[in-house]
Tab-separated table of C-alpha atoms and ligand atoms in Angstrom:
chain	number	residue	atom	x	y	z
A	1	MET	CA	-2.597	34.946	13.036
A	2	LYS	CA	-0.463	33.398	16.196
A	3	ILE	CA	1.237	29.956	16.261
A	4	GLU	CA	-1.170	27.829	18.817
A	5	ASN	CA	0.567	24.982	18.970
A	6	ILE	CA	3.208	22.653	17.129
A	7	GLU	CA	3.542	18.599	17.233
A	8	THR	CA	5.751	16.252	15.678
A	9	PHE	CA	4.820	12.789	14.331
A	10	ILE	CA	7.245	10.160	14.152
A	11	ILE	CA	6.156	7.559	11.675
A	12	GLU	CA	7.577	4.471	10.402
A	13	SER	CA	6.010	1.386	8.280
A	14	PRO	CA	7.749	-1.995	7.444
A	15	ILE	CA	8.049	-2.747	3.724
A	16	ASP	CA	7.254	-5.892	1.934
A	17	GLU	CA	11.062	-6.259	0.428
A	18	PRO	CA	13.745	-5.244	1.878
A	19	PHE	CA	16.846	-3.184	-0.650
A	20	GLY	CA	20.166	-2.607	-0.009
A	21	TRP	CA	22.805	0.477	-0.649
A	22	SER	CA	26.505	0.756	0.461
A	23	MET	CA	25.502	2.001	4.135
A	24	GLY	CA	23.249	-1.338	4.599
A	25	TRP	CA	19.700	-2.946	4.196
A	26	THR	CA	16.018	-1.527	4.495
A	27	ASN	CA	13.359	-2.928	5.498
A	28	ARG	CA	11.141	-0.364	7.136
A	29	ARG	CA	10.730	3.070	6.112
A	30	GLY	CA	9.876	6.323	8.050
A	31	GLY	CA	10.080	10.020	8.726
A	32	LEU	CA	9.150	12.770	11.184
A	33	VAL	CA	6.168	14.959	10.313
A	34	THR	CA	5.701	18.528	11.463
A	35	LYS	CA	2.066	20.240	12.140
A	36	ILE	CA	1.883	23.689	13.207
A	37	THR	CA	-2.016	24.867	14.177
A	38	THR	CA	-2.633	28.465	13.742
A	39	ASP	CA	-5.001	30.216	16.272
A	40	ASP	CA	-7.446	31.097	13.638
A	41	GLY	CA	-7.536	26.967	12.462
A	42	ILE	CA	-4.950	27.249	9.657
A	43	VAL	CA	-2.661	23.838	9.494
A	44	GLY	CA	0.758	23.727	8.189
A	45	TRP	CA	2.669	20.757	7.354
A	46	GLY	CA	6.459	19.919	7.372
A	47	GLU	CA	8.951	16.996	7.372
A	48	GLY	CA	12.335	16.715	8.056
A	49	GLY	CA	15.137	14.651	9.762
A	50	GLY	CA	14.084	11.919	12.135
A	51	HIS	CA	13.663	11.198	15.691
A	52	PRO	CA	16.558	13.375	17.249
A	53	SER	CA	14.954	16.354	15.581
A	54	ALA	CA	11.611	16.473	17.346
A	55	SER	CA	13.958	16.934	20.496
A	56	VAL	CA	15.425	20.269	18.723
A	57	ILE	CA	11.675	21.760	17.840
A	58	HIS	CA	10.159	20.853	21.152
A	59	ASP	CA	13.298	21.373	23.609
A	60	TYR	CA	14.405	25.131	21.414
A	61	PHE	CA	12.359	26.101	19.532
A	62	SER	CA	8.747	25.622	20.437
A	63	HIS	CA	8.862	28.505	23.273
A	64	ALA	CA	10.188	30.853	20.510
A	65	LEU	CA	8.347	30.217	18.231
A	66	ILE	CA	4.559	30.025	19.967
A	67	GLY	CA	2.716	33.039	19.505
A	68	GLU	CA	4.086	34.284	16.911
A	69	ASP	CA	3.165	34.962	13.413
A	70	PRO	CA	3.473	32.276	11.284
A	71	ARG	CA	4.063	34.671	7.809
A	72	ASN	CA	7.237	36.303	9.417
A	73	ILE	CA	8.843	33.269	7.832
A	74	ASN	CA	12.365	34.996	7.524
A	75	LYS	CA	12.340	36.305	11.269
A	76	LEU	CA	11.548	32.768	12.260
A	77	TRP	CA	13.931	31.002	9.958
A	78	HIS	CA	16.828	33.282	11.481
A	79	LYS	CA	15.480	33.111	15.045
A	80	MET	CA	16.127	29.300	14.883
A	81	PHE	CA	18.986	29.305	13.193
A	82	TYR	CA	20.308	31.853	15.805
A	83	MET	CA	19.262	29.950	19.067
A	84	LEU	CA	21.802	27.014	17.042
A	85	HIS	CA	24.788	29.011	15.599
A	86	ASN	CA	26.558	29.542	19.224
A	87	ASN	CA	26.755	25.707	19.351
A	88	ASN	CA	27.809	24.806	16.129
A	89	ALA	CA	24.562	22.876	15.855
A	90	THR	CA	23.116	24.195	12.773
A	91	GLY	CA	24.330	21.159	10.798
A	92	GLY	CA	23.056	17.449	11.188
A	93	PHE	CA	19.704	17.125	13.254
A	94	GLY	CA	19.136	21.039	13.953
A	95	GLY	CA	19.109	21.782	10.203
A	96	ASP	CA	16.351	18.906	9.749
A	97	ALA	CA	14.408	20.455	12.431
A	98	ILE	CA	14.993	23.969	11.069
A	99	SER	CA	13.907	22.620	7.293
A	100	ASN	CA	10.683	21.033	9.310
A	101	ILE	CA	9.238	24.062	10.867
A	102	ASP	CA	10.335	25.983	7.997
A	103	ILE	CA	8.022	24.125	5.103
A	104	ALA	CA	5.104	24.260	7.695
A	105	LEU	CA	5.080	28.029	7.882
A	106	TRP	CA	5.278	28.030	3.642
A	107	ASP	CA	2.417	26.175	3.669
A	108	ILE	CA	0.734	28.402	5.876
A	109	ALA	CA	1.194	31.277	4.350
A	110	GLY	CA	0.136	29.950	0.845
A	111	LYS	CA	-3.248	28.461	2.648
A	112	ALA	CA	-3.348	31.990	4.632
A	113	SER	CA	-3.246	33.792	0.869
A	114	GLY	CA	-4.964	31.118	-0.846
A	115	ARG	CA	-1.843	30.313	-2.918
A	116	SER	CA	0.458	27.752	-3.610
A	117	ILE	CA	4.179	27.652	-2.413
A	118	SER	CA	5.270	28.069	-6.346
A	119	GLU	CA	3.387	31.049	-6.358
A	120	LEU	CA	4.681	32.538	-3.345
A	121	LEU	CA	8.108	32.124	-4.589
A	122	GLY	CA	7.231	34.305	-7.518
A	123	GLY	CA	5.871	31.507	-9.651
A	124	SER	CA	6.890	28.340	-12.091
A	125	VAL	CA	9.380	29.031	-14.637
A	126	ARG	CA	8.159	25.740	-15.922
A	127	ASP	CA	4.547	24.076	-15.381
A	128	LYS	CA	5.822	20.324	-15.220
A	129	VAL	CA	9.488	19.167	-13.586
A	130	SER	CA	11.059	16.378	-14.999
A	131	VAL	CA	12.141	13.686	-12.860
A	132	TYR	CA	14.438	10.312	-12.982
A	133	ALA	CA	13.586	6.711	-11.097
A	134	THR	CA	15.320	6.132	-7.771
A	135	GLY	CA	15.247	2.580	-7.689
A	136	LEU	CA	17.429	-0.124	-8.606
A	137	TYR	CA	19.045	-0.892	-5.010
A	138	TYR	CA	20.604	-4.016	-4.389
A	139	ARG	CA	17.885	-7.139	-3.442
A	140	GLU	CA	17.950	-10.435	-3.070
A	141	ASP	CA	18.550	-13.013	-5.853
A	142	GLU	CA	18.259	-9.677	-8.458
A	143	PHE	CA	21.132	-10.595	-11.025
A	144	PRO	CA	19.954	-9.980	-13.773
A	145	THR	CA	16.681	-11.229	-14.356
A	146	LYS	CA	15.226	-8.903	-11.231
A	147	LEU	CA	16.982	-6.160	-11.566
A	148	ILE	CA	16.976	-6.009	-15.307
A	149	ALA	CA	12.818	-6.458	-15.083
A	150	GLU	CA	13.145	-3.369	-12.904
A	151	ALA	CA	15.396	-1.163	-15.017
A	152	GLU	CA	13.006	-2.048	-17.975
A	153	SER	CA	9.535	-0.932	-16.291
A	154	TYR	CA	10.904	2.424	-15.627
A	155	VAL	CA	11.636	2.448	-19.408
A	156	GLU	CA	8.119	1.785	-20.071
A	157	ALA	CA	6.927	4.088	-17.654
A	158	GLY	CA	8.063	6.775	-19.215
A	159	TYR	CA	11.175	7.502	-17.626
A	160	LYS	CA	14.046	9.588	-19.843
A	161	GLY	CA	16.716	8.958	-16.613
A	162	MET	CA	17.041	6.296	-13.766
A	163	LYS	CA	19.578	5.768	-10.974
A	164	THR	CA	21.179	2.670	-9.459
A	165	LYS	CA	23.400	2.515	-6.449
A	166	VAL	CA	27.232	1.364	-6.427
A	167	GLY	CA	29.138	0.792	-3.446
A	168	GLY	CA	27.665	-2.346	-1.871
A	169	LEU	CA	29.595	-5.210	-4.021
A	170	SER	CA	33.243	-5.166	-4.973
A	171	VAL	CA	34.336	-2.777	-7.468
A	172	PRO	CA	34.031	-5.307	-10.467
A	173	ASP	CA	30.384	-6.722	-9.517
A	174	ASP	CA	29.133	-3.227	-9.068
A	175	VAL	CA	30.515	-2.574	-13.032
A	176	LYS	CA	29.160	-5.494	-13.990
A	177	ARG	CA	25.756	-4.828	-12.593
A	178	VAL	CA	25.589	-1.066	-13.932
A	179	LYS	CA	26.816	-2.509	-17.447
A	180	ALA	CA	23.664	-5.161	-17.206
A	181	ILE	CA	21.368	-2.299	-16.749
A	182	ARG	CA	23.126	-0.439	-19.843
A	183	ASP	CA	22.946	-3.316	-22.250
A	184	ALA	CA	19.085	-3.668	-21.142
A	185	ILE	CA	17.930	0.065	-21.613
A	186	GLY	CA	20.096	1.282	-24.306
A	187	ASP	CA	21.918	4.151	-25.140
A	188	ASP	CA	19.099	7.036	-25.248
A	189	ILE	CA	18.251	6.630	-21.251
A	190	TYR	CA	20.428	8.787	-19.001
A	191	LEU	CA	21.777	6.400	-16.101
A	192	MET	CA	23.188	7.935	-12.904
A	193	VAL	CA	24.880	6.072	-10.014
A	194	ASP	CA	24.866	6.146	-6.706
A	195	ALA	CA	27.826	5.486	-3.810
A	196	ASN	CA	26.244	7.137	-0.653
A	197	LYS	CA	29.598	8.212	0.283
A	198	ALA	CA	31.142	4.261	0.103
A	199	TYR	CA	34.812	4.966	-1.272
A	200	ASN	CA	37.821	6.994	-0.799
A	201	ALA	CA	39.052	9.109	-3.455
A	202	TYR	CA	41.168	6.251	-4.990
A	203	THR	CA	38.442	3.799	-5.310
A	204	ALA	CA	35.894	6.394	-6.584
A	205	ILE	CA	38.397	7.292	-9.510
A	206	ASP	CA	39.268	3.063	-10.069
A	207	ILE	CA	35.198	2.598	-10.280
A	208	GLY	CA	34.535	5.614	-12.217
A	209	ASN	CA	37.340	4.502	-14.920
A	210	ARG	CA	35.049	1.258	-15.020
A	211	LEU	CA	32.330	2.786	-15.784
A	212	ALA	CA	33.333	5.597	-18.221
A	213	ASP	CA	32.018	3.612	-21.530
A	214	LEU	CA	28.664	3.005	-20.113
A	215	ASN	CA	27.682	6.783	-20.704
A	216	ILE	CA	26.917	7.352	-17.019
A	217	HIS	CA	25.280	11.042	-16.428
A	218	TRP	CA	26.309	11.521	-12.882
A	219	PHE	CA	28.545	9.785	-10.305
A	220	GLU	CA	26.816	10.788	-6.999
A	221	GLU	CA	28.651	10.871	-3.732
A	222	PRO	CA	31.596	8.911	-4.473
A	223	VAL	CA	33.381	10.313	-1.191
A	224	LEU	CA	32.521	12.133	2.284
A	225	ALA	CA	30.142	14.370	2.056
A	226	ASN	CA	32.369	17.099	3.597
A	227	ASP	CA	35.489	15.918	2.149
A	228	VAL	CA	35.807	18.606	-0.651
A	229	GLU	CA	39.230	18.263	-1.509
A	230	ALA	CA	38.354	14.128	-2.146
A	231	TYR	CA	35.764	15.848	-4.423
A	232	LEU	CA	38.208	17.727	-6.484
A	233	GLU	CA	40.214	14.635	-6.628
A	234	VAL	CA	37.417	12.580	-7.953
A	235	LYS	CA	36.598	15.438	-10.582
A	236	ALA	CA	40.158	15.426	-11.999
A	237	GLY	CA	41.054	11.804	-12.043
A	238	GLN	CA	38.038	9.945	-13.539
A	239	PRO	CA	35.503	11.000	-16.772
A	240	ILE	CA	32.206	11.658	-15.328
A	241	PRO	CA	30.875	14.363	-13.828
A	242	VAL	CA	30.527	13.959	-9.797
A	243	ALA	CA	27.044	15.079	-8.045
A	244	GLY	CA	26.341	15.419	-4.202
A	245	GLY	CA	25.803	17.762	-1.192
A	246	GLU	CA	22.078	15.817	-0.269
A	247	VAL	CA	23.170	15.718	3.271
A	248	LEU	CA	24.566	19.702	3.706
A	249	ARG	CA	22.714	22.174	5.603
A	250	GLY	CA	22.318	25.395	4.917
A	251	ARG	CA	24.434	27.915	3.165
A	252	PHE	CA	27.868	27.960	5.033
A	253	GLU	CA	28.232	23.888	4.250
A	254	ASN	CA	27.204	23.998	0.918
A	255	ARG	CA	29.528	27.164	0.528
A	256	ASP	CA	32.476	25.408	0.541
A	257	VAL	CA	31.747	22.699	-1.773
A	258	LEU	CA	30.351	25.555	-4.094
A	259	ALA	CA	33.152	27.768	-3.831
A	260	ARG	CA	36.009	25.072	-4.518
A	261	ARG	CA	33.978	23.950	-7.910
A	262	ALA	CA	34.207	20.383	-5.741
A	263	LEU	CA	30.590	19.129	-7.926
A	264	ASP	CA	29.301	19.602	-11.409
A	265	ILE	CA	25.735	19.113	-9.675
A	266	ILE	CA	24.869	19.893	-6.448
A	267	GLN	CA	21.622	17.884	-4.794
A	268	PRO	CA	20.104	20.012	-1.773
A	269	ASP	CA	17.314	18.146	-0.295
A	270	VAL	CA	14.576	20.168	1.537
A	271	ASN	CA	14.031	18.298	4.364
A	272	LEU	CA	17.858	18.893	5.508
A	273	VAL	CA	18.964	21.898	3.670
A	274	GLY	CA	16.848	24.055	5.661
A	275	GLY	CA	13.411	23.772	4.593
A	276	ILE	CA	12.147	26.290	1.685
A	277	SER	CA	14.145	29.085	2.249
A	278	GLU	CA	16.997	28.150	2.913
A	279	PHE	CA	17.278	25.611	-0.458
A	280	ARG	CA	16.031	28.641	-2.578
A	281	ASN	CA	19.723	30.365	-1.377
A	282	ILE	CA	22.105	27.712	-2.371
A	283	ALA	CA	20.435	27.366	-5.781
A	284	THR	CA	20.869	30.699	-6.749
A	285	MET	CA	24.625	30.723	-5.450
A	286	ALA	CA	24.979	27.284	-7.361
A	287	ASN	CA	23.331	28.770	-10.421
A	288	ALA	CA	25.728	31.760	-10.381
A	289	MET	CA	28.603	29.414	-10.279
A	290	GLY	CA	26.579	27.058	-13.506
A	291	ILE	CA	26.590	24.483	-11.030
A	292	GLN	CA	23.228	22.482	-12.071
A	293	VAL	CA	20.764	22.015	-9.382
A	294	ASN	CA	19.230	18.732	-9.237
A	295	PRO	CA	17.047	18.237	-6.114
A	296	HIS	CA	17.402	15.002	-3.687
A	297	LEU	CA	13.911	13.485	-2.667
A	298	TRP	CA	13.686	10.818	-0.098
A	299	GLY	CA	10.344	11.186	1.861
A	300	SER	CA	6.586	11.615	2.400
A	301	PRO	CA	4.184	13.627	0.020
A	302	ILE	CA	5.104	16.594	1.949
A	303	MET	CA	9.025	17.293	0.656
A	304	ILE	CA	7.818	15.935	-2.679
A	305	SER	CA	4.919	18.841	-3.080
A	306	ALA	CA	7.565	21.120	-1.623
A	307	THR	CA	10.479	20.229	-4.002
A	308	ILE	CA	8.233	20.135	-7.189
A	309	SER	CA	7.452	23.731	-6.593
A	310	LEU	CA	11.045	24.537	-5.577
A	311	THR	CA	11.805	22.591	-8.591
A	312	SER	CA	9.593	24.421	-10.674
A	313	THR	CA	11.180	27.949	-9.601
A	314	LEU	CA	14.919	27.069	-10.274
A	315	ALA	CA	16.685	29.379	-13.017
A	316	PRO	CA	17.803	27.714	-15.778
A	317	CYS	CA	21.789	26.670	-15.707
A	318	PRO	CA	22.355	28.068	-18.016
A	319	TYR	CA	20.081	29.883	-20.414
A	320	SER	CA	19.046	28.432	-23.690
A	321	HIS	CA	16.234	29.064	-26.747
A	322	THR	CA	15.388	25.260	-26.326
A	323	PRO	CA	16.957	24.377	-22.882
A	324	ARG	CA	16.376	20.434	-22.080
A	325	PRO	CA	16.805	18.607	-18.643
A	326	TYR	CA	19.247	16.692	-17.671
A	327	GLU	CA	21.495	19.731	-20.026
A	328	GLN	CA	19.886	23.234	-18.625
A	329	GLU	CA	16.739	22.116	-17.039
A	330	PRO	CA	16.908	20.997	-13.368
A	331	VAL	CA	15.739	17.125	-12.847
A	332	MET	CA	14.496	16.061	-9.753
A	333	GLU	CA	14.738	12.641	-8.459
A	334	PHE	CA	11.769	10.589	-7.805
A	335	ASP	CA	11.864	7.591	-5.477
A	336	GLN	CA	10.191	4.106	-6.851
A	337	THR	CA	10.840	2.572	-3.990
A	338	PRO	CA	8.971	0.523	-1.312
A	339	ASN	CA	7.168	2.960	0.670
A	340	PRO	CA	3.450	2.650	2.125
A	341	ILE	CA	3.854	6.418	3.504
A	342	ARG	CA	4.518	7.967	0.665
A	343	ASN	CA	1.633	6.287	-1.116
A	344	GLU	CA	-0.871	6.530	1.549
A	345	LEU	CA	-0.045	9.611	3.561
A	346	ALA	CA	-2.029	12.298	1.370
A	347	SER	CA	-5.171	12.107	-0.417
A	348	GLU	CA	-3.651	11.946	-3.565
A	349	ALA	CA	0.375	10.645	-4.471
A	350	PHE	CA	2.422	12.203	-7.320
A	351	GLU	CA	2.764	10.447	-10.077
A	352	GLN	CA	4.894	10.919	-13.577
A	353	ARG	CA	3.809	10.719	-16.799
A	354	GLY	CA	6.460	10.901	-19.345
A	355	GLY	CA	9.187	11.388	-17.207
A	356	PHE	CA	7.507	14.401	-15.987
A	357	VAL	CA	5.253	15.556	-12.828
A	358	GLU	CA	2.697	18.557	-12.417
A	359	VAL	CA	3.469	21.350	-10.107
A	360	PRO	CA	0.982	21.207	-7.402
A	361	LYS	CA	-1.814	24.571	-7.875
A	362	GLY	CA	-3.818	24.134	-4.277
A	363	PRO	CA	-2.826	26.739	-1.355
A	364	GLY	CA	0.322	26.123	0.409
A	365	LEU	CA	1.625	22.470	-0.903
A	366	GLY	CA	-1.513	21.786	-2.223
A	367	ILE	CA	-2.043	18.644	-0.395
A	368	GLU	CA	-4.622	16.841	2.493
A	369	ILE	CA	-2.606	14.872	4.963
A	370	ASP	CA	-5.154	11.885	6.024
A	371	GLU	CA	-4.572	11.898	9.198
A	372	SER	CA	-6.019	8.441	10.129
A	373	VAL	CA	-3.170	7.309	7.925
A	374	LEU	CA	-0.641	9.743	9.894
A	375	LYS	CA	-2.043	7.747	13.093
A	376	ARG	CA	-1.360	4.539	11.600
A	377	PHE	CA	2.160	5.222	10.670
A	378	CYS	CA	2.812	7.179	13.856
A	379	VAL	CA	5.160	5.568	16.571
A	380	ARG	CA	5.624	8.913	18.971
A	381	HIS	CA	3.556	12.114	18.759
A	382	CYS	CA	4.869	15.044	20.843
A	383	THR	CA	2.841	18.379	21.098
A	384	SER	CA	4.128	21.633	22.793
A	385	LYS	CA	1.590	24.426	23.283
B	401	CA	CA1	21.773	9.653	-2.946
């Protein structure tokens, strides 16, 4: 079996109601989807990053991949990494491009063997994966009625945890907003906050201490992603467990935060970290250090499927006779913000029940991409053959 051609689709969709976070307001959703076709007609789908990663795929990788057996995933992964490492380009868009190709190769390996990705990874440790709702972004005229209604809707839907944003308002106003959510959902639901790197260390410590009596389960990306010293300051200066790592690419960027124990929880993203292959390496390193892996997720059904499959295979952290989500078991992010791409791109959208999603069982990613929908969302299509 040989790789015959590689196509990329930059996709976009407007959304009905914009939402805000510490880095701005979003009125569109989008991403980059990769399709690899083999000479015997098997198609693999990948996802990761955005516009610039498509250039890396076509300008750097395609000539090195076309004609190769796609089932040699390790060989091709290291080939891609090698091509970028001399210019220190394996982070950022380079990592996104590797992720795209890697996920598509795993999809092909699964379809060629009739096995799901979790089966290819040695099988699931758990049949269903615990998820929490990501939502509660800033919205126009939200406080408090719309905000509280959204929080209550997640409890009614069966979620045991949810995450909101901080860093977009003043510290006192954000604290007031988080307190309104906690008061509405009661103390038995896990509540997390995410600053998306909005603070310096002393402001992160300030808000962490002000949120301390609201039973916040983790404080996500309080400071710049690579600032290990600032993470250590935040960990020491306030009582909420610190999470992060969603934008770190590859084992070398992740090594620095893990080795210094700069995080309590690490959140690798399969679309950015280097695909399924590298995600496993990061997860193993973290587990050996007693750092919980709670995967980041923000994309189409391609990455949702890949992330559920991966999460189903993660080791407990640590072992227990009665492993529980948030304590020993991983919990996966489950984006609840508006995204037509997430809902329409695949034959079946993933849904949670009682705070869990089922592990995909079909060959490869176990999803069918609706190519007419892909075409509708596509704003730029490129082919290498
Ligand atoms: Ca985040």
